[in-house]
PDB file of C-alpha atoms in Angstrom:
ATOM      1  CA  MET G   1     -57.925 245.815  93.609  1.00  0.00           C
ATOM      2  CA  ALA G   2     -60.133 245.155  97.192  1.00  0.00           C
ATOM      3  CA  ARG G   3     -62.972 242.911  96.787  1.00  0.00           C
ATOM      4  CA  THR G   4     -66.669 243.979  97.609  1.00  0.00           C
ATOM      5  CA  LYS G   5     -68.731 242.325 100.052  1.00  0.00           C
ATOM      6  CA  LYS G   6     -70.315 240.385  97.201  1.00  0.00           C
ATOM      7  CA  GLU G   7     -67.315 239.479  95.621  1.00  0.00           C
ATOM      8  CA  ASN G   8     -65.551 238.432  99.512  1.00  0.00           C
ATOM      9  CA  SER G   9     -69.301 236.292 100.260  1.00  0.00           C
ATOM     10  CA  GLU G  10     -69.085 234.938  96.631  1.00  0.00           C
ATOM     11  CA  ALA G  11     -65.541 233.575  97.174  1.00  0.00           C
ATOM     12  CA  GLY G  12     -66.305 232.383 100.826  1.00  0.00           C
ATOM     13  CA  LEU G  13     -69.520 230.019  99.218  1.00  0.00           C
ATOM     14  CA  SER G  14     -66.717 228.761  96.364  1.00  0.00           C
ATOM     15  CA  SER G  15     -64.256 227.925  99.177  1.00  0.00           C
ATOM     16  CA  ALA G  16     -66.995 226.612 101.167  1.00  0.00           C
ATOM     17  CA  ALA G  17     -68.698 224.243  98.647  1.00  0.00           C
ATOM     18  CA  GLY G  18     -64.666 223.258  97.517  1.00  0.00           C
ATOM     19  CA  LEU G  19     -63.964 221.876 101.473  1.00  0.00           C
ATOM     20  CA  ALA G  20     -67.508 220.214 101.432  1.00  0.00           C
ATOM     21  CA  GLY G  21     -66.356 218.689  97.973  1.00  0.00           C
ATOM     22  CA  GLN G  22     -63.079 217.376  99.387  1.00  0.00           C
ATOM     23  CA  ILE G  23     -64.826 216.089 102.412  1.00  0.00           C
ATOM     24  CA  GLU G  24     -67.572 214.146 100.403  1.00  0.00           C
ATOM     25  CA  LYS G  25     -64.980 212.305  98.478  1.00  0.00           C
ATOM     26  CA  THR G  26     -63.227 211.356 101.520  1.00  0.00           C
ATOM     27  CA  ARG G  27     -66.569 209.830 103.376  1.00  0.00           C
ATOM     28  CA  THR G  28     -67.576 207.934 100.639  1.00  0.00           C
ATOM     29  CA  ARG G  29     -64.274 206.566  99.257  1.00  0.00           C
ATOM     30  CA  SER G  30     -63.815 203.146  99.890  1.00  0.00           C
ATOM     31  CA  LYS G  31     -61.403 199.972  99.247  1.00  0.00           C
ATOM     32  CA  SER G  32     -61.117 196.433  98.216  1.00  0.00           C
ATOM     33  CA  TYR G  33     -61.772 193.937 101.791  1.00  0.00           C
ATOM     34  CA  VAL G  34     -61.739 190.606 101.846  1.00  0.00           C
ATOM     35  CA  LEU G  35     -63.806 188.933 103.651  1.00  0.00           C
ATOM     36  CA  ASP G  36     -65.239 185.723 104.986  1.00  0.00           C
ATOM     37  CA  LEU G  37     -68.797 186.386 106.448  1.00  0.00           C
ATOM     38  CA  ARG G  38     -69.240 182.636 107.476  1.00  0.00           C
ATOM     39  CA  VAL G  39     -67.086 181.177 109.637  1.00  0.00           C
ATOM     40  CA  LYS G  40     -67.450 178.441 112.432  1.00  0.00           C
ATOM     41  CA  SER G  41     -65.327 177.367 115.600  1.00  0.00           C
ATOM     42  CA  PRO G  42     -65.775 174.818 118.644  1.00  0.00           C
ATOM     43  CA  ALA G  43     -69.210 176.076 119.439  1.00  0.00           C
ATOM     44  CA  SER G  44     -70.463 174.761 116.321  1.00  0.00           C
ATOM     45  CA  LEU G  45     -71.345 170.627 116.819  1.00  0.00           C
ATOM     46  CA  GLY G  46     -69.274 168.653 114.793  1.00  0.00           C
ATOM     47  CA  TYR G  47     -66.535 171.393 114.179  1.00  0.00           C
ATOM     48  CA  LEU G  48     -62.925 169.830 113.294  1.00  0.00           C
ATOM     49  CA  GLY G  49     -60.381 171.138 115.243  1.00  0.00           C
ATOM     50  CA  VAL G  50     -56.802 170.048 115.922  1.00  0.00           C
ATOM     51  CA  GLU G  51     -56.200 168.749 119.137  1.00  0.00           C
ATOM     52  CA  GLY G  52     -54.041 170.977 121.655  1.00  0.00           C
ATOM     53  CA  LEU G  53     -54.462 173.941 119.262  1.00  0.00           C
ATOM     54  CA  ASP G  54     -56.195 177.129 120.916  1.00  0.00           C
ATOM     55  CA  SER G  55     -58.518 177.416 117.838  1.00  0.00           C
ATOM     56  CA  ALA G  56     -59.316 181.412 118.248  1.00  0.00           C
ATOM     57  CA  PRO G  57     -55.289 182.760 118.000  1.00  0.00           C
ATOM     58  CA  ALA G  58     -55.110 179.801 115.384  1.00  0.00           C
ATOM     59  CA  ILE G  59     -58.079 181.413 113.414  1.00  0.00           C
ATOM     60  CA  VAL G  60     -56.958 184.783 113.728  1.00  0.00           C
ATOM     61  CA  ARG G  61     -53.313 183.841 112.240  1.00  0.00           C
ATOM     62  CA  LEU G  62     -54.715 181.786 109.453  1.00  0.00           C
ATOM     63  CA  ALA G  63     -56.782 184.429 108.698  1.00  0.00           C
ATOM     64  CA  LYS G  64     -54.027 186.628 108.033  1.00  0.00           C
ATOM     65  CA  VAL G  65     -52.324 183.732 106.145  1.00  0.00           C
ATOM     66  CA  LYS G  66     -55.416 184.198 103.679  1.00  0.00           C
ATOM     67  CA  GLY G  67     -54.858 187.629 103.181  1.00  0.00           C
ATOM     68  CA  LEU G  68     -58.677 188.017 105.006  1.00  0.00           C
ATOM     69  CA  ASP G  69     -59.720 191.306 106.055  1.00  0.00           C
ATOM     70  CA  VAL G  70     -62.559 190.706 107.848  1.00  0.00           C
ATOM     71  CA  ILE G  71     -64.418 187.859 109.028  1.00  0.00           C
ATOM     72  CA  ALA G  72     -67.628 186.554 110.807  1.00  0.00           C
ATOM     73  CA  ILE G  73     -67.875 184.156 113.562  1.00  0.00           C
ATOM     74  CA  THR G  74     -71.584 182.532 112.584  1.00  0.00           C
ATOM     75  CA  ASP G  75     -72.187 179.334 114.489  1.00  0.00           C
ATOM     76  CA  LEU G  76     -75.755 177.907 114.064  1.00  0.00           C
ATOM     77  CA  PHE G  77     -77.787 179.080 117.319  1.00  0.00           C
ATOM     78  CA  SER G  78     -74.794 179.722 119.294  1.00  0.00           C
ATOM     79  CA  ALA G  79     -72.236 182.655 120.245  1.00  0.00           C
ATOM     80  CA  ASP G  80     -70.380 181.043 122.666  1.00  0.00           C
ATOM     81  CA  PHE G  81     -67.025 181.508 120.685  1.00  0.00           C
ATOM     82  CA  VAL G  82     -67.657 185.207 119.953  1.00  0.00           C
ATOM     83  CA  ASP G  83     -65.985 186.813 122.677  1.00  0.00           C
ATOM     84  CA  ARG G  84     -62.684 184.578 122.814  1.00  0.00           C
ATOM     85  CA  MET G  85     -62.585 185.398 118.446  1.00  0.00           C
ATOM     86  CA  VAL G  86     -62.856 189.111 119.378  1.00  0.00           C
ATOM     87  CA  SER G  87     -60.171 188.914 122.203  1.00  0.00           C
ATOM     88  CA  ALA G  88     -58.042 186.986 119.848  1.00  0.00           C
ATOM     89  CA  ALA G  89     -57.886 189.436 117.288  1.00  0.00           C
ATOM     90  CA  LYS G  90     -57.480 192.675 119.249  1.00  0.00           C
ATOM     91  CA  ASP G  91     -53.940 193.665 118.596  1.00  0.00           C
ATOM     92  CA  SER G  92     -54.739 192.536 114.959  1.00  0.00           C
ATOM     93  CA  PRO G  93     -55.644 194.205 111.779  1.00  0.00           C
ATOM     94  CA  LEU G  94     -58.119 191.268 111.230  1.00  0.00           C
ATOM     95  CA  LYS G  95     -62.061 192.597 112.174  1.00  0.00           C
ATOM     96  CA  VAL G  96     -64.007 190.048 113.754  1.00  0.00           C
ATOM     97  CA  ILE G  97     -68.008 190.345 113.313  1.00  0.00           C
ATOM     98  CA  PRO G  98     -70.001 188.887 116.050  1.00  0.00           C
ATOM     99  CA  GLY G  99     -72.447 186.440 114.464  1.00  0.00           C
ATOM    100  CA  CYS G 100     -74.742 183.386 113.938  1.00  0.00           C
ATOM    101  CA  SER G 101     -76.804 181.142 111.640  1.00  0.00           C
ATOM    102  CA  ILE G 102     -80.482 180.454 112.537  1.00  0.00           C
ATOM    103  CA  ARG G 103     -82.746 178.196 110.567  1.00  0.00           C
ATOM    104  CA  CYS G 104     -86.257 179.009 109.954  1.00  0.00           C
ATOM    105  CA  ARG G 105     -89.166 178.469 108.301  1.00  0.00           C
ATOM    106  CA  ILE G 106     -90.533 180.589 104.847  1.00  0.00           C
ATOM    107  CA  GLY G 107     -93.552 179.242 103.010  1.00  0.00           C
ATOM    108  CA  SER G 108     -93.442 175.344 101.903  1.00  0.00           C
ATOM    109  CA  CYS G 109     -89.457 175.345 103.060  1.00  0.00           C
ATOM    110  CA  ASP G 110     -88.577 174.460 106.786  1.00  0.00           C
ATOM    111  CA  ASP G 111     -84.677 174.703 105.728  1.00  0.00           C
ATOM    112  CA  VAL G 112     -83.821 178.440 105.568  1.00  0.00           C
ATOM    113  CA  VAL G 113     -80.582 179.423 107.074  1.00  0.00           C
ATOM    114  CA  MET G 114     -79.896 183.399 107.825  1.00  0.00           C
ATOM    115  CA  THR G 115     -76.666 184.391 108.481  1.00  0.00           C
ATOM    116  CA  CYS G 116     -76.870 187.573 111.033  1.00  0.00           C
ATOM    117  CA  LEU G 117     -73.988 189.721 111.913  1.00  0.00           C
ATOM    118  CA  PHE G 118     -73.714 192.328 114.762  1.00  0.00           C
ATOM    119  CA  GLU G 119     -71.781 195.339 115.030  1.00  0.00           C
ATOM    120  CA  GLU G 120     -68.578 194.633 116.648  1.00  0.00           C
ATOM    121  CA  SER G 121     -68.799 195.780 120.130  1.00  0.00           C
ATOM    122  CA  VAL G 122     -71.931 193.057 120.259  1.00  0.00           C
ATOM    123  CA  THR G 123     -71.493 190.799 122.850  1.00  0.00           C
ATOM    124  CA  THR G 124     -71.925 186.849 123.422  1.00  0.00           C
ATOM    125  CA  GLU G 125     -74.200 187.609 126.116  1.00  0.00           C
ATOM    126  CA  ARG G 126     -76.262 190.102 123.902  1.00  0.00           C
ATOM    127  CA  ILE G 127     -76.790 187.305 120.943  1.00  0.00           C
ATOM    128  CA  ASN G 128     -77.561 184.896 123.142  1.00  0.00           C
ATOM    129  CA  GLU G 129     -80.002 187.238 124.289  1.00  0.00           C
ATOM    130  CA  PHE G 130     -81.412 187.612 120.929  1.00  0.00           C
ATOM    131  CA  LEU G 131     -81.401 183.768 120.060  1.00  0.00           C
ATOM    132  CA  LYS G 132     -83.323 184.006 123.373  1.00  0.00           C
ATOM    133  CA  ALA G 133     -86.012 186.323 122.009  1.00  0.00           C
ATOM    134  CA  LEU G 134     -86.308 183.921 118.748  1.00  0.00           C
ATOM    135  CA  GLY G 135     -87.238 180.660 121.347  1.00  0.00           C
ATOM    136  CA  VAL G 136     -83.902 179.350 120.713  1.00  0.00           C
ATOM    137  CA  PRO G 137     -83.124 176.377 123.582  1.00  0.00           C
ATOM    138  CA  ALA G 138     -80.257 176.880 125.907  1.00  0.00           C
ATOM    139  CA  ASP G 139     -79.293 173.195 125.792  1.00  0.00           C
ATOM    140  CA  VAL G 140     -76.689 172.762 123.195  1.00  0.00           C
ATOM    141  CA  ALA G 141     -77.810 169.285 121.701  1.00  0.00           C
ATOM    142  CA  ALA G 142     -81.394 170.816 120.997  1.00  0.00           C
ATOM    143  CA  ARG G 143     -80.212 174.395 119.354  1.00  0.00           C
ATOM    144  CA  ALA G 144     -78.335 171.736 116.698  1.00  0.00           C
ATOM    145  CA  HIS G 145     -81.868 170.807 115.142  1.00  0.00           C
ATOM    146  CA  HIS G 146     -84.152 173.869 116.404  1.00  0.00           C
ATOM    147  CA  LEU G 147     -86.071 175.169 113.716  1.00  0.00           C
ATOM    148  CA  VAL G 148     -87.203 178.899 114.416  1.00  0.00           C
ATOM    149  CA  VAL G 149     -91.335 179.162 113.304  1.00  0.00           C
ATOM    150  CA  LYS G 150     -91.697 182.829 113.899  1.00  0.00           C
ATOM    151  CA  PRO G 151     -92.855 184.807 110.852  1.00  0.00           C
ATOM    152  CA  LEU G 152     -90.259 185.654 108.865  1.00  0.00           C
ATOM    153  CA  ALA G 153     -91.331 189.577 109.658  1.00  0.00           C
ATOM    154  CA  GLU G 154     -91.173 189.014 112.984  1.00  0.00           C
ATOM    155  CA  ILE G 155     -87.659 187.550 112.828  1.00  0.00           C
ATOM    156  CA  LEU G 156     -86.629 190.918 110.757  1.00  0.00           C
ATOM    157  CA  ALA G 157     -88.156 193.189 113.286  1.00  0.00           C
ATOM    158  CA  LEU G 158     -86.622 191.347 115.834  1.00  0.00           C
ATOM    159  CA  LEU G 159     -82.837 191.496 114.562  1.00  0.00           C
ATOM    160  CA  ASP G 160     -83.570 195.351 113.937  1.00  0.00           C
ATOM    161  CA  SER G 161     -83.796 196.107 117.087  1.00  0.00           C
ATOM    162  CA  PHE G 162     -80.575 194.581 118.197  1.00  0.00           C
ATOM    163  CA  GLY G 163     -79.067 196.131 115.214  1.00  0.00           C
ATOM    164  CA  GLY G 164     -78.262 193.422 113.273  1.00  0.00           C
ATOM    165  CA  VAL G 165     -78.448 192.451 109.141  1.00  0.00           C
ATOM    166  CA  ILE G 166     -79.093 189.221 107.940  1.00  0.00           C
ATOM    167  CA  ILE G 167     -77.596 187.554 104.729  1.00  0.00           C
ATOM    168  CA  PRO G 168     -80.031 184.620 103.637  1.00  0.00           C
ATOM    169  CA  SER G 169     -77.534 181.342 102.861  1.00  0.00           C
ATOM    170  CA  ARG G 170     -77.222 178.503 100.554  1.00  0.00           C
ATOM    171  CA  LEU G 171     -80.783 178.887  99.269  1.00  0.00           C
ATOM    172  CA  ASP G 172     -79.693 177.603  95.792  1.00  0.00           C
ATOM    173  CA  LYS G 173     -78.803 174.144  96.848  1.00  0.00           C
ATOM    174  CA  THR G 174     -82.275 172.410  96.315  1.00  0.00           C
ATOM    175  CA  PRO G 175     -85.165 173.376  93.905  1.00  0.00           C
ATOM    176  CA  THR G 176     -87.160 173.658  97.318  1.00  0.00           C
ATOM    177  CA  GLN G 177     -84.969 176.413  99.037  1.00  0.00           C
ATOM    178  CA  LYS G 178     -84.511 178.415  95.373  1.00  0.00           C
ATOM    179  CA  MET G 179     -88.400 178.961  95.172  1.00  0.00           C
ATOM    180  CA  ILE G 180     -88.179 180.877  98.667  1.00  0.00           C
ATOM    181  CA  ILE G 181     -85.453 183.424  96.854  1.00  0.00           C
ATOM    182  CA  LYS G 182     -88.246 184.835  94.585  1.00  0.00           C
ATOM    183  CA  ASP G 183     -90.257 185.863  97.776  1.00  0.00           C
ATOM    184  CA  LEU G 184     -87.131 187.369  99.695  1.00  0.00           C
ATOM    185  CA  VAL G 185     -86.698 189.509  96.605  1.00  0.00           C
ATOM    186  CA  GLU G 186     -90.118 190.840  95.826  1.00  0.00           C
ATOM    187  CA  ASN G 187     -91.449 190.941  98.989  1.00  0.00           C
ATOM    188  CA  TYR G 188     -88.742 191.540 101.770  1.00  0.00           C
ATOM    189  CA  GLY G 189     -86.186 193.535  99.531  1.00  0.00           C
ATOM    190  CA  PHE G 190     -83.393 191.071  99.923  1.00  0.00           C
ATOM    191  CA  ARG G 191     -80.443 191.999  97.223  1.00  0.00           C
ATOM    192  CA  ALA G 192     -77.122 190.247  99.478  1.00  0.00           C
ATOM    193  CA  PHE G 193     -77.030 186.357  99.269  1.00  0.00           C
ATOM    194  CA  ASP G 194     -74.882 183.720 100.356  1.00  0.00           C
ATOM    195  CA  LEU G 195     -74.917 181.134  97.329  1.00  0.00           C
ATOM    196  CA  ALA G 196     -73.757 177.594  97.658  1.00  0.00           C
ATOM    197  CA  TYR G 197     -72.733 177.635  93.767  1.00  0.00           C
ATOM    198  CA  ALA G 198     -70.939 180.507  91.664  1.00  0.00           C
ATOM    199  CA  ASP G 199     -73.046 179.625  89.143  1.00  0.00           C
ATOM    200  CA  SER G 200     -76.026 180.779  90.547  1.00  0.00           C
ATOM    201  CA  THR G 201     -75.373 184.172  89.655  1.00  0.00           C
ATOM    202  CA  GLU G 202     -77.313 183.757  86.452  1.00  0.00           C
ATOM    203  CA  TYR G 203     -80.487 183.054  88.008  1.00  0.00           C
ATOM    204  CA  PHE G 204     -80.222 186.157  89.170  1.00  0.00           C
ATOM    205  CA  LYS G 205     -79.447 188.448  86.238  1.00  0.00           C
ATOM    206  CA  LYS G 206     -82.119 186.269  84.410  1.00  0.00           C
ATOM    207  CA  THR G 207     -84.709 186.701  86.919  1.00  0.00           C
ATOM    208  CA  TRP G 208     -83.489 190.635  88.031  1.00  0.00           C
ATOM    209  CA  PRO G 209     -81.612 192.114  85.082  1.00  0.00           C
ATOM    210  CA  LYS G 210     -82.281 195.775  86.110  1.00  0.00           C
ATOM    211  CA  THR G 211     -81.526 194.651  89.956  1.00  0.00           C
ATOM    212  CA  GLN G 212     -78.254 195.456  91.560  1.00  0.00           C
ATOM    213  CA  PHE G 213     -77.131 192.223  94.026  1.00  0.00           C
ATOM    214  CA  HIS G 214     -74.185 191.607  96.078  1.00  0.00           C
ATOM    215  CA  LEU G 215     -73.973 187.731  95.632  1.00  0.00           C
ATOM    216  CA  PHE G 216     -71.319 185.603  97.774  1.00  0.00           C
ATOM    217  CA  THR G 217     -70.248 182.571  98.455  1.00  0.00           C
ATOM    218  CA  PHE G 218     -68.788 182.077 101.821  1.00  0.00           C
ATOM    219  CA  SER G 219     -66.891 179.586 102.809  1.00  0.00           C
ATOM    220  CA  ASP G 220     -68.949 177.904 105.745  1.00  0.00           C
ATOM    221  CA  ALA G 221     -65.891 176.567 106.987  1.00  0.00           C
ATOM    222  CA  ASN G 222     -66.270 173.898 109.764  1.00  0.00           C
ATOM    223  CA  ALA G 223     -62.398 173.529 110.098  1.00  0.00           C
ATOM    224  CA  LEU G 224     -59.103 175.464 110.586  1.00  0.00           C
ATOM    225  CA  ALA G 225     -58.212 174.414 107.212  1.00  0.00           C
ATOM    226  CA  GLN G 226     -61.570 175.591 105.549  1.00  0.00           C
ATOM    227  CA  ILE G 227     -61.469 179.119 106.327  1.00  0.00           C
ATOM    228  CA  GLY G 228     -60.828 181.251 103.581  1.00  0.00           C
ATOM    229  CA  SER G 229     -61.657 178.631 101.146  1.00  0.00           C
ATOM    230  CA  ARG G 230     -64.380 180.632  99.591  1.00  0.00           C
ATOM    231  CA  THR G 231     -63.948 184.642 100.109  1.00  0.00           C
ATOM    232  CA  ALA G 232     -65.370 187.905  98.724  1.00  0.00           C
ATOM    233  CA  LYS G 233     -63.323 191.188  97.669  1.00  0.00           C
ATOM    234  CA  VAL G 234     -65.587 193.965  97.940  1.00  0.00           C
ATOM    235  CA  LYS G 235     -65.444 197.785  97.852  1.00  0.00           C
ATOM    236  CA  LEU G 236     -66.723 198.981 100.977  1.00  0.00           C
ATOM    237  CA  ALA G 237     -66.356 202.461 102.722  1.00  0.00           C
ATOM    238  CA  SER G 238     -65.056 201.275 105.941  1.00  0.00           C
ATOM    239  CA  PRO G 239     -63.865 197.824 106.937  1.00  0.00           C
ATOM    240  CA  GLY G 240     -66.239 196.779 109.660  1.00  0.00           C
ATOM    241  CA  PHE G 241     -69.703 196.116 110.674  1.00  0.00           C
ATOM    242  CA  GLN G 242     -71.351 199.639 109.098  1.00  0.00           C
ATOM    243  CA  GLY G 243     -69.561 198.980 105.585  1.00  0.00           C
ATOM    244  CA  ILE G 244     -71.326 195.933 105.717  1.00  0.00           C
ATOM    245  CA  ARG G 245     -74.850 196.798 106.638  1.00  0.00           C
ATOM    246  CA  GLU G 246     -74.580 199.417 103.907  1.00  0.00           C
ATOM    247  CA  MET G 247     -73.642 196.671 101.579  1.00  0.00           C
ATOM    248  CA  VAL G 248     -76.365 194.559 102.634  1.00  0.00           C
ATOM    249  CA  ALA G 249     -78.908 196.408 103.131  1.00  0.00           C
ATOM    250  CA  ARG G 250     -82.935 195.320 102.297  1.00  0.00           C
ATOM    251  CA  ARG G 251     -84.676 197.667  99.913  1.00  0.00           C
ATOM    252  CA  ALA G 252     -88.068 199.040 100.074  1.00  0.00           C
TER     253      ALA G 252
END
């Protein structure tokens, strides 16, 4: 029996809805990836390299051996090794996230380390522009002891303008640092933290029992052997920066 126009229309809508549902499921499907988002390089003072070994391809090979899908290069106040790492990994399945670490002051604490991450296309030059905008000196020796004195709100606004995201790192190491966490959660909407101690997760559960956090303990590798010593296995919609951005986004 031939369908009426109304039946054809309803069938078309049903088909379209089914297709839209399939597309949405495809979009939101996530996989598990192994991340180490705090890896240092020879751009960091005190980095323990191996004489005669090119660190960039060595890091890529070791990351593969350790089963890593994504690493971030996050030297303190430096992005000088980012371009080399991206180039070394271009023919491998390893995703390299460009980044850097900064040290700033929040309240009475002047030892707040933040990991700043940027999308894959961001270069050493672009991150150095961000650091320059923060007032970071160009001299390598001076950078190691630098402290960003801009207010956190200004740092976050500047990072947003460069398309980056930020993860507070190791603030559970001392009582003075730990005091800052409450401010970051309740006044700035931070929901992702890189912790020094795995059992610090209990502090978050007890203090904010109804809030969902992403709590990591990355390696902060300062030598080849340390890469992947501490990792996070997480589900992401994509294994690159965009998936990480969604995961660590601050909440209003």
